[in-house]
Amino acid sequence: MESQIRSVDVAGVTSAIRDMCIRANCGLAKDMQDRLQEALARETSPVGKSVLTQLEQNLEIAGKEQIPICQDTGMAVVFMEIGQDVHFVGGDLNEAVNEGVRQGYTEGYLRKSVVSDPLLRKNTGDNTPAVLHLSMVPGDKVKITVAPKGFGSENMSRVVMLKPADGEEGVIDAVVQAVKDAGPNACPPMVVGVGIGGTFEKCAEMAKQALTLNTSEHSDLPHIRKLEEEILKRINRTGLGPAGLGGVNTALSVRILTYPTHIAGLPVGINICCHVNRHETVVL
Amino acid sequence: MEHEITTPLTKDVIATLHAGDTVRITGTIYTARDAAHKRMAEALQEGKPLPFDIRGQIIYYMGPTPAKPGHVIGSAGPTTASRMDKYTPQLLDLGLIGMIGKGKRSQAVKDAIVRNGAVYFAAIGGAGALLSHSIVGAKVIAYEDLGTEAIRELTVKDFPAIVVMDAEGTDLYKKVAEGTTSCD
């Protein structure tokens, strides 16, 4: 069977990314709002309750005034799944993505937090470039996810190369330790994305992608679902609590993605996010 | 305990603040984060004056989003304080008396806080939209080219914060981590 090539104008990519940058920064998805509400209902510490109540008020104000939930509107991480029957027309795809970020961050009154060189550190002034992850899939659609990532929590993320013998307990300990070390710096309650398997870079990318998963769902793999629940329970047993000031809600969700790996290794990527776990998706 | 405090802070007032207390701050505070701290340190190294008189003042580790039309400032919550640890002891020794941020500090900062009778407050990270309502005035006073990282003079009214490290060196985060806090 021969498939038709579908032409997609990159201008559509630009405008989709522009809109998603703004939308993601001023409001959270329903699942994250639900997680916050559940946390408030379950919190036993008075100071923890007070922090969570203020985070809910904050979300309400951000939505009503259409201002960012957090001043750190992040570096724009963009995942694109491109159907292999798609042909992009109208310009350079990479430039179209960056133009979307440029327009979104400028027109949406979002903060410009990107420097052009990690050592020379001059602000680019428009929050470009994005960090773009491309993958090819069958079909003729283009799925774009924009996930602006703040750095208070990004700085507390890590990759750990465990040994196969470390097993499940090793993974649990590594994630709980990362959360403990992050402490108040990562603005708990956190959302934790974990990538297990693959290689050094693959587990880190999966950890990032795990943050874009719906927190109302769990892994389809029974042992991974169990692991998601177990790690969340152990994290919340630390007592760190909202803002690191004590309480039973240190994390709101743990999601895990896995990939086959080498006989000699057990790579684990741990990407920490705060409750402002922003992501928007469209299909073109 | 709850305190309503007004800037500039005096050592007498700071002596009444204890780790775990909540405060509402009214008056003038100054923003500075990574790049502004680096420039201030360079200025001091070259024997030049700081862009504002830091004696008795509070620095808020914060870089806001741009203000929408009709707004004083955009979203304006705290950033992680430990990135400023390298520069902080020197500023405290020169008279800086308070800091607002979030997260742990180094032992050197803690020592400088005790040595100078200063205080470190945490504001709630991730509540930038809510906190912007306590900021009633904002103007850039130095390093404008740094954009969001420029030094701003803010006028705040009842700005909410929590005493995390008091002048006696008590560290609320440490107490929480050790399970010895009376907060909950």
Coordinates of C-alpha atoms in Angstrom, one line a residue:
Chain A
M1 CA 0.0 0.0 0.0
E2 CA 1.4 3.4 -0.9
S3 CA 0.9 6.2 1.5
Q4 CA 0.1 9.8 0.5
I5 CA 2.6 12.4 1.5
R6 CA 0.9 15.1 3.6
S7 CA 2.3 18.7 3.5
V8 CA 2.3 20.6 6.7
D9 CA 3.2 24.3 6.7
V10 CA 5.7 25.1 9.5
A11 CA 3.7 28.3 10.2
G12 CA 1.1 26.0 11.8
V13 CA 3.8 24.7 14.1
T14 CA 4.8 28.2 15.1
S15 CA 1.4 29.3 16.0
A16 CA 0.6 26.1 17.9
I17 CA 3.8 26.4 19.9
R18 CA 3.1 30.1 20.6
D19 CA -0.3 29.4 22.0
M20 CA 0.9 26.4 24.0
C21 CA 3.7 28.4 25.7
I22 CA 1.2 30.9 26.9
R23 CA -1.5 28.4 27.9
A24 CA 0.9 26.1 29.8
N25 CA 2.3 28.9 31.8
C26 CA -1.0 30.4 33.0
G27 CA -2.9 27.3 34.0
L28 CA -2.4 23.7 35.0
A29 CA -4.1 20.6 33.4
K30 CA -7.1 19.2 35.3
D31 CA -5.1 16.3 36.7
M32 CA -2.6 18.5 38.4
Q33 CA -5.4 20.6 39.9
D34 CA -7.0 17.4 41.2
R35 CA -3.6 16.3 42.7
L36 CA -3.3 19.6 44.6
Q37 CA -6.9 19.4 45.9
E38 CA -6.3 15.8 47.1
A39 CA -3.1 16.9 48.8
L40 CA -4.9 19.6 50.7
A41 CA -7.6 17.2 51.8
R42 CA -5.0 14.8 53.1
E43 CA -2.5 17.2 54.6
T44 CA -2.2 17.0 58.4
S45 CA 0.3 19.7 59.1
P46 CA -1.2 23.2 59.7
V47 CA 1.7 24.9 57.9
G48 CA 1.5 22.3 55.1
K49 CA -2.2 23.1 54.7
S50 CA -1.5 26.8 54.7
V51 CA 1.1 26.4 51.9
L52 CA -1.2 24.2 49.8
T53 CA -4.1 26.7 50.3
Q54 CA -1.8 29.5 49.0
L55 CA -0.8 27.4 46.0
E56 CA -4.5 26.9 45.2
Q57 CA -5.1 30.6 45.6
N58 CA -2.1 31.2 43.4
L59 CA -3.5 29.0 40.6
E60 CA -6.8 30.9 40.8
I61 CA -5.2 34.3 40.5
A62 CA -3.0 33.1 37.6
G63 CA -6.1 31.8 35.8
K64 CA -8.2 34.9 36.4
E65 CA -5.5 37.5 35.6
Q66 CA -3.9 35.3 32.9
I67 CA -0.4 35.8 34.5
P68 CA 2.1 33.0 35.0
I69 CA 1.6 30.6 37.8
C70 CA 5.3 30.9 38.6
Q71 CA 7.8 33.6 37.6
D72 CA 10.1 30.9 36.3
T73 CA 8.3 30.3 33.1
G74 CA 11.0 27.9 32.2
M75 CA 13.1 26.8 29.2
A76 CA 10.7 25.5 26.5
V77 CA 11.1 21.8 26.1
V78 CA 9.3 20.6 22.9
F79 CA 8.5 17.0 22.0
M80 CA 7.5 16.4 18.4
E81 CA 6.3 13.1 17.1
I82 CA 6.4 13.4 13.3
G83 CA 4.4 11.0 11.1
Q84 CA 6.8 9.6 8.5
D85 CA 4.4 10.6 5.8
V86 CA 4.6 14.3 6.7
H87 CA 6.5 16.7 4.5
F88 CA 7.2 20.1 6.2
V89 CA 6.9 23.1 3.9
G90 CA 7.3 26.8 4.3
G91 CA 10.7 27.0 6.0
D92 CA 13.0 25.4 8.5
L93 CA 11.2 23.3 11.2
N94 CA 13.7 24.2 13.9
E95 CA 13.4 27.9 13.2
A96 CA 9.6 27.5 13.2
V97 CA 9.7 26.0 16.7
N98 CA 11.9 28.7 18.0
E99 CA 9.7 31.4 16.4
G100 CA 6.7 29.9 18.3
V101 CA 8.7 30.1 21.6
R102 CA 9.8 33.7 20.7
Q103 CA 6.2 34.8 20.0
G104 CA 4.7 33.0 23.0
Y105 CA 7.2 34.3 25.5
T106 CA 7.1 37.9 24.2
E107 CA 3.4 38.3 23.5
G108 CA 2.4 36.3 26.6
Y109 CA 4.5 38.4 29.1
L110 CA 6.5 35.4 30.0
R111 CA 10.0 35.6 31.5
K112 CA 13.0 35.3 29.3
S113 CA 15.2 32.9 31.2
V114 CA 17.6 31.6 28.6
V115 CA 21.3 32.5 28.1
S116 CA 23.0 31.9 24.8
D117 CA 26.1 30.4 26.2
P118 CA 26.2 28.4 29.4
L119 CA 29.5 30.1 30.5
L120 CA 29.3 33.5 28.9
R121 CA 25.7 33.8 30.1
K122 CA 24.2 36.6 27.9
N123 CA 20.3 36.4 27.9
T124 CA 18.9 35.8 24.4
G125 CA 16.1 38.1 25.2
D126 CA 13.3 36.0 23.8
N127 CA 13.7 32.6 25.7
T128 CA 15.0 30.9 22.6
P129 CA 16.2 28.4 21.7
A130 CA 13.8 25.6 22.7
V131 CA 15.1 22.1 23.6
L132 CA 13.6 20.1 20.8
H133 CA 13.1 16.3 20.9
L134 CA 12.1 14.8 17.6
S135 CA 10.9 11.3 16.9
M136 CA 9.5 9.6 13.8
V137 CA 6.3 7.6 14.0
P138 CA 4.1 6.0 11.4
G139 CA 1.3 8.1 9.9
D140 CA 0.7 11.6 8.6
K141 CA 0.1 13.5 11.8
V142 CA 2.4 15.8 13.9
K143 CA 2.0 15.7 17.7
I144 CA 3.5 18.5 19.6
T145 CA 4.0 18.8 23.3
V146 CA 5.3 21.9 24.9
A147 CA 6.6 21.5 28.5
P148 CA 8.2 24.7 29.9
K149 CA 10.6 23.5 32.6
G150 CA 11.6 25.6 35.6
F151 CA 15.1 25.3 37.0
G152 CA 14.6 25.3 40.7
S153 CA 13.6 21.7 40.4
E154 CA 15.6 21.0 37.2
N155 CA 18.8 21.7 39.2
M156 CA 17.9 19.0 41.7
S157 CA 17.4 16.3 39.0
R158 CA 20.0 13.6 38.3
V159 CA 21.0 10.5 36.4
V160 CA 22.2 7.5 38.4
M161 CA 23.9 4.5 36.8
L162 CA 22.9 1.6 39.1
K163 CA 24.1 -2.0 38.9
P164 CA 21.7 -4.7 37.8
A165 CA 22.0 -6.2 41.3
D166 CA 20.6 -3.0 42.8
G167 CA 17.2 -3.9 41.3
E168 CA 14.0 -2.3 42.4
E169 CA 15.1 -1.4 45.9
G170 CA 18.1 0.5 44.3
V171 CA 15.7 2.5 42.1
I172 CA 13.5 3.4 45.0
D173 CA 16.4 4.5 47.2
A174 CA 17.9 6.6 44.3
V175 CA 14.6 8.4 43.7
V176 CA 13.9 9.0 47.4
Q177 CA 17.5 10.2 48.0
A178 CA 17.2 12.7 45.1
V179 CA 14.0 14.0 46.6
K180 CA 15.5 14.4 50.0
D181 CA 18.6 16.1 48.6
A182 CA 16.3 18.5 46.6
G183 CA 14.4 19.3 49.8
P184 CA 12.9 22.8 49.9
N185 CA 14.9 23.9 46.9
A186 CA 12.6 22.1 44.4
C187 CA 9.4 23.7 45.8
P188 CA 7.6 20.7 47.2
P189 CA 5.1 19.2 46.6
M190 CA 6.9 17.8 43.6
V191 CA 6.1 15.7 40.6
V192 CA 8.7 13.2 39.9
G193 CA 9.4 11.8 36.4
V194 CA 11.6 8.7 36.3
G195 CA 13.2 6.9 33.3
I196 CA 14.5 3.4 33.9
G197 CA 16.7 1.6 31.3
G198 CA 18.1 2.5 28.0
T199 CA 21.4 4.3 28.1
F200 CA 22.7 7.4 29.9
E201 CA 20.9 9.9 27.7
K202 CA 17.8 7.7 27.1
C203 CA 16.9 7.5 30.7
A204 CA 17.1 11.2 31.2
E205 CA 14.9 11.9 28.2
M206 CA 12.4 9.3 29.4
A207 CA 12.4 11.0 32.8
K208 CA 11.5 14.3 31.2
Q209 CA 8.8 12.7 29.1
A210 CA 7.4 11.0 32.2
L211 CA 6.6 14.4 33.6
T212 CA 4.2 15.0 30.7
L213 CA 2.2 11.9 31.5
N214 CA -1.3 12.2 33.0
T215 CA -0.9 12.0 36.8
S216 CA -4.4 10.5 37.1
E217 CA -3.1 7.4 35.3
H218 CA -0.5 4.7 36.0
S219 CA 1.8 2.6 33.9
D220 CA 0.2 -0.3 32.0
L221 CA 3.0 -2.5 33.2
P222 CA 1.8 -4.0 36.6
H223 CA 5.3 -4.0 38.2
I224 CA 5.9 -0.4 37.1
R225 CA 2.5 0.7 38.4
K226 CA 3.4 -0.9 41.7
L227 CA 6.8 0.9 41.7
E228 CA 5.1 4.3 40.9
E229 CA 2.9 3.8 43.9
E230 CA 5.6 2.5 46.2
I231 CA 8.0 5.4 45.4
L232 CA 5.3 8.0 46.0
K233 CA 4.5 6.4 49.3
R234 CA 8.2 6.4 50.4
I235 CA 8.7 10.0 49.3
N236 CA 5.7 11.2 51.3
R237 CA 7.0 9.3 54.3
T238 CA 10.0 11.7 54.4
G239 CA 7.9 14.3 56.1
L240 CA 9.5 17.1 54.1
G241 CA 6.0 18.4 53.2
P242 CA 4.8 21.4 51.2
A243 CA 7.6 24.1 50.8
G244 CA 9.8 21.7 52.9
L245 CA 8.2 23.0 56.0
G246 CA 6.8 19.6 57.2
G247 CA 3.8 17.5 56.2
V248 CA 2.6 14.4 54.4
N249 CA 2.7 15.8 50.9
T250 CA 6.2 15.9 49.6
A251 CA 5.3 14.7 46.1
L252 CA 2.0 14.6 44.2
S253 CA 2.8 12.0 41.6
V254 CA 5.5 9.7 40.4
R255 CA 5.4 8.5 36.8
I256 CA 7.9 6.1 35.2
L257 CA 8.8 5.2 31.7
T258 CA 11.1 2.2 30.9
Y259 CA 13.1 1.0 28.0
P260 CA 15.2 -2.2 27.3
T261 CA 18.8 -1.8 28.6
H262 CA 22.2 -3.5 28.5
I263 CA 23.0 -6.7 30.5
A264 CA 25.5 -4.7 32.5
G265 CA 23.4 -1.7 33.4
L266 CA 20.4 -0.2 35.2
P267 CA 20.3 3.5 34.2
V268 CA 17.9 5.7 36.2
G269 CA 17.0 9.3 35.2
I270 CA 15.2 11.3 37.9
N271 CA 13.6 14.5 36.7
I272 CA 12.1 16.6 39.5
C273 CA 9.4 19.2 38.9
C274 CA 7.4 21.3 41.3
H275 CA 3.6 21.3 41.3
V276 CA 3.8 23.7 38.4
N277 CA 4.1 20.7 36.1
R278 CA 3.2 22.4 32.8
H279 CA 2.5 20.7 29.5
E280 CA 0.2 21.2 26.6
T281 CA -0.3 19.0 23.6
V282 CA -1.8 19.4 20.1
V283 CA -2.0 17.2 17.1
L284 CA -1.6 18.9 13.7
Chain B
M1 CA 4.1 33.5 66.1
E2 CA 3.1 36.2 63.6
H3 CA 4.9 39.5 63.2
E4 CA 4.2 42.6 61.1
I5 CA 7.5 44.2 60.3
T6 CA 8.6 47.3 58.4
T7 CA 11.8 47.9 56.5
P8 CA 14.5 48.9 57.1
L9 CA 14.8 46.2 59.8
T10 CA 16.6 46.9 63.0
K11 CA 18.6 44.3 64.9
D12 CA 16.2 44.7 67.8
V13 CA 13.3 43.6 65.6
I14 CA 15.3 40.8 64.1
A15 CA 16.1 39.5 67.6
T16 CA 12.4 38.9 68.1
L17 CA 12.1 36.7 65.0
H18 CA 12.5 33.0 65.5
A19 CA 12.7 30.2 63.0
G20 CA 9.1 29.0 62.2
D21 CA 7.5 32.5 62.8
T22 CA 5.5 34.0 60.0
V23 CA 6.0 37.7 59.0
R24 CA 4.2 40.3 56.9
I25 CA 6.8 42.7 55.5
T26 CA 5.9 46.3 54.6
G27 CA 8.3 48.8 53.1
T28 CA 11.1 48.7 50.5
I29 CA 13.0 45.6 49.5
Y30 CA 15.5 45.0 46.6
T31 CA 15.6 42.2 44.1
A32 CA 18.9 40.6 43.0
R33 CA 19.6 37.1 41.8
D34 CA 22.5 35.3 40.1
A35 CA 23.8 37.8 37.6
A36 CA 23.2 40.9 39.8
H37 CA 25.1 39.2 42.6
K38 CA 28.0 38.4 40.3
R39 CA 28.1 42.1 39.2
M40 CA 28.0 43.4 42.8
A41 CA 30.8 41.1 43.8
E42 CA 32.9 42.4 40.8
A43 CA 32.1 46.0 41.8
L44 CA 33.3 45.3 45.3
Q45 CA 36.4 43.6 44.0
E46 CA 37.2 46.7 41.9
G47 CA 36.7 48.9 44.9
K48 CA 33.5 50.4 43.4
P49 CA 30.3 51.2 45.4
L50 CA 27.3 48.9 45.3
P51 CA 24.4 50.2 43.2
F52 CA 22.3 50.8 46.4
D53 CA 23.1 51.2 50.1
I54 CA 22.5 47.7 51.4
R55 CA 22.9 48.6 55.1
G56 CA 19.8 47.4 57.0
Q57 CA 18.1 46.3 53.8
I58 CA 16.5 43.1 52.5
I59 CA 17.4 41.4 49.3
Y60 CA 14.6 39.3 47.6
Y61 CA 16.0 36.6 45.4
M62 CA 13.6 37.0 42.5
G63 CA 13.4 37.7 38.8
P64 CA 9.8 38.6 37.8
T65 CA 7.9 38.0 34.6
P66 CA 7.2 41.2 32.6
A67 CA 4.3 43.3 34.0
K68 CA 1.2 43.1 31.9
P69 CA -0.4 46.5 31.0
G70 CA -2.0 47.9 34.2
H71 CA 0.0 45.7 36.5
V72 CA 2.9 46.8 38.8
I73 CA 4.8 43.6 38.2
G74 CA 4.3 40.1 36.8
S75 CA 4.5 36.8 38.6
A76 CA 7.1 37.3 41.4
G77 CA 8.0 34.3 43.6
P78 CA 11.3 33.4 45.2
T79 CA 14.2 31.6 43.5
T80 CA 16.6 29.1 45.1
A81 CA 18.8 31.0 47.6
S82 CA 21.7 28.7 47.7
R83 CA 22.9 29.9 44.3
M84 CA 23.7 33.2 45.9
D85 CA 25.6 31.6 48.8
K86 CA 29.0 32.3 47.3
Y87 CA 28.3 36.0 47.5
T88 CA 26.1 36.3 50.6
P89 CA 28.6 36.4 53.5
Q90 CA 30.4 39.4 52.1
L91 CA 27.1 41.3 51.6
L92 CA 26.0 40.4 55.2
D93 CA 29.4 41.7 56.5
L94 CA 28.7 44.9 54.7
G95 CA 25.4 45.5 56.4
L96 CA 22.8 43.5 54.5
I97 CA 20.4 42.4 57.2
G98 CA 17.7 40.2 55.5
M99 CA 17.1 37.9 52.6
I100 CA 14.0 36.4 51.1
G101 CA 14.3 33.2 49.0
K102 CA 13.6 29.5 49.2
G103 CA 15.7 26.5 50.1
K104 CA 18.8 25.6 52.1
R105 CA 21.8 27.8 52.8
S106 CA 25.5 27.0 53.3
Q107 CA 27.2 26.9 56.6
A108 CA 29.2 30.0 55.6
V109 CA 25.9 31.9 55.1
K110 CA 24.5 30.6 58.4
D111 CA 27.7 31.7 60.2
A112 CA 27.5 35.2 58.6
I113 CA 23.8 35.5 59.6
V114 CA 24.7 34.8 63.2
R115 CA 27.8 37.0 63.1
N116 CA 25.8 39.9 61.8
G117 CA 22.4 39.4 63.6
A118 CA 20.6 38.9 60.3
V119 CA 17.7 36.8 59.1
Y120 CA 16.7 34.6 56.2
F121 CA 13.1 34.3 55.2
A122 CA 11.4 31.9 52.8
A123 CA 8.6 32.9 50.6
I124 CA 6.5 30.1 49.1
G125 CA 8.0 28.9 45.9
G126 CA 5.6 28.5 43.1
A127 CA 3.2 31.1 44.4
G128 CA 4.5 34.0 42.2
A129 CA 1.0 35.1 41.0
L130 CA -0.2 35.4 44.6
L131 CA 2.9 37.1 45.9
S132 CA 2.7 39.7 43.1
H133 CA -0.4 41.0 44.9
S134 CA 1.8 42.1 47.9
I135 CA 4.0 44.2 45.6
V136 CA 2.6 47.7 45.1
G137 CA 5.6 49.4 43.4
A138 CA 8.5 48.3 41.3
K139 CA 11.3 50.1 39.5
V140 CA 14.6 49.0 38.0
I141 CA 17.5 50.8 39.8
A142 CA 20.5 49.1 38.4
Y143 CA 21.8 46.7 35.8
E144 CA 18.9 47.2 33.5
D145 CA 20.6 45.2 30.7
L146 CA 20.2 42.1 32.8
G147 CA 16.4 42.1 32.0
T148 CA 14.6 40.0 34.6
E149 CA 17.9 39.8 36.6
A150 CA 18.2 43.6 37.0
I151 CA 18.1 45.1 40.5
R152 CA 14.6 46.3 41.3
E153 CA 13.4 48.4 44.2
L154 CA 10.1 47.0 45.3
T155 CA 7.5 48.5 47.5
V156 CA 5.8 45.7 49.4
K157 CA 2.7 45.7 51.6
D158 CA 2.1 42.8 53.9
F159 CA 4.4 40.5 52.0
P160 CA 4.1 37.0 53.5
A161 CA 7.2 35.1 54.5
I162 CA 8.4 32.6 57.0
V163 CA 11.5 32.9 59.2
V164 CA 13.7 30.0 58.1
M165 CA 17.0 31.0 59.7
D166 CA 17.1 33.4 62.6
A167 CA 19.8 35.4 64.1
E168 CA 20.6 32.7 66.6
G169 CA 21.3 30.3 63.7
T170 CA 18.3 28.1 64.2
D171 CA 17.4 26.5 60.8
L172 CA 13.8 25.5 60.3
Y173 CA 14.5 23.3 57.3
K174 CA 17.0 21.3 59.4
K175 CA 14.5 20.9 62.2
V176 CA 11.9 19.6 59.7
A177 CA 14.4 17.2 58.2
E178 CA 15.3 15.9 61.6
G179 CA 11.6 15.7 62.6
T180 CA 12.2 18.1 65.6
T181 CA 10.0 21.0 64.5
S182 CA 7.0 22.2 66.4
C183 CA 5.5 23.5 63.1
D184 CA 3.3 20.5 62.7

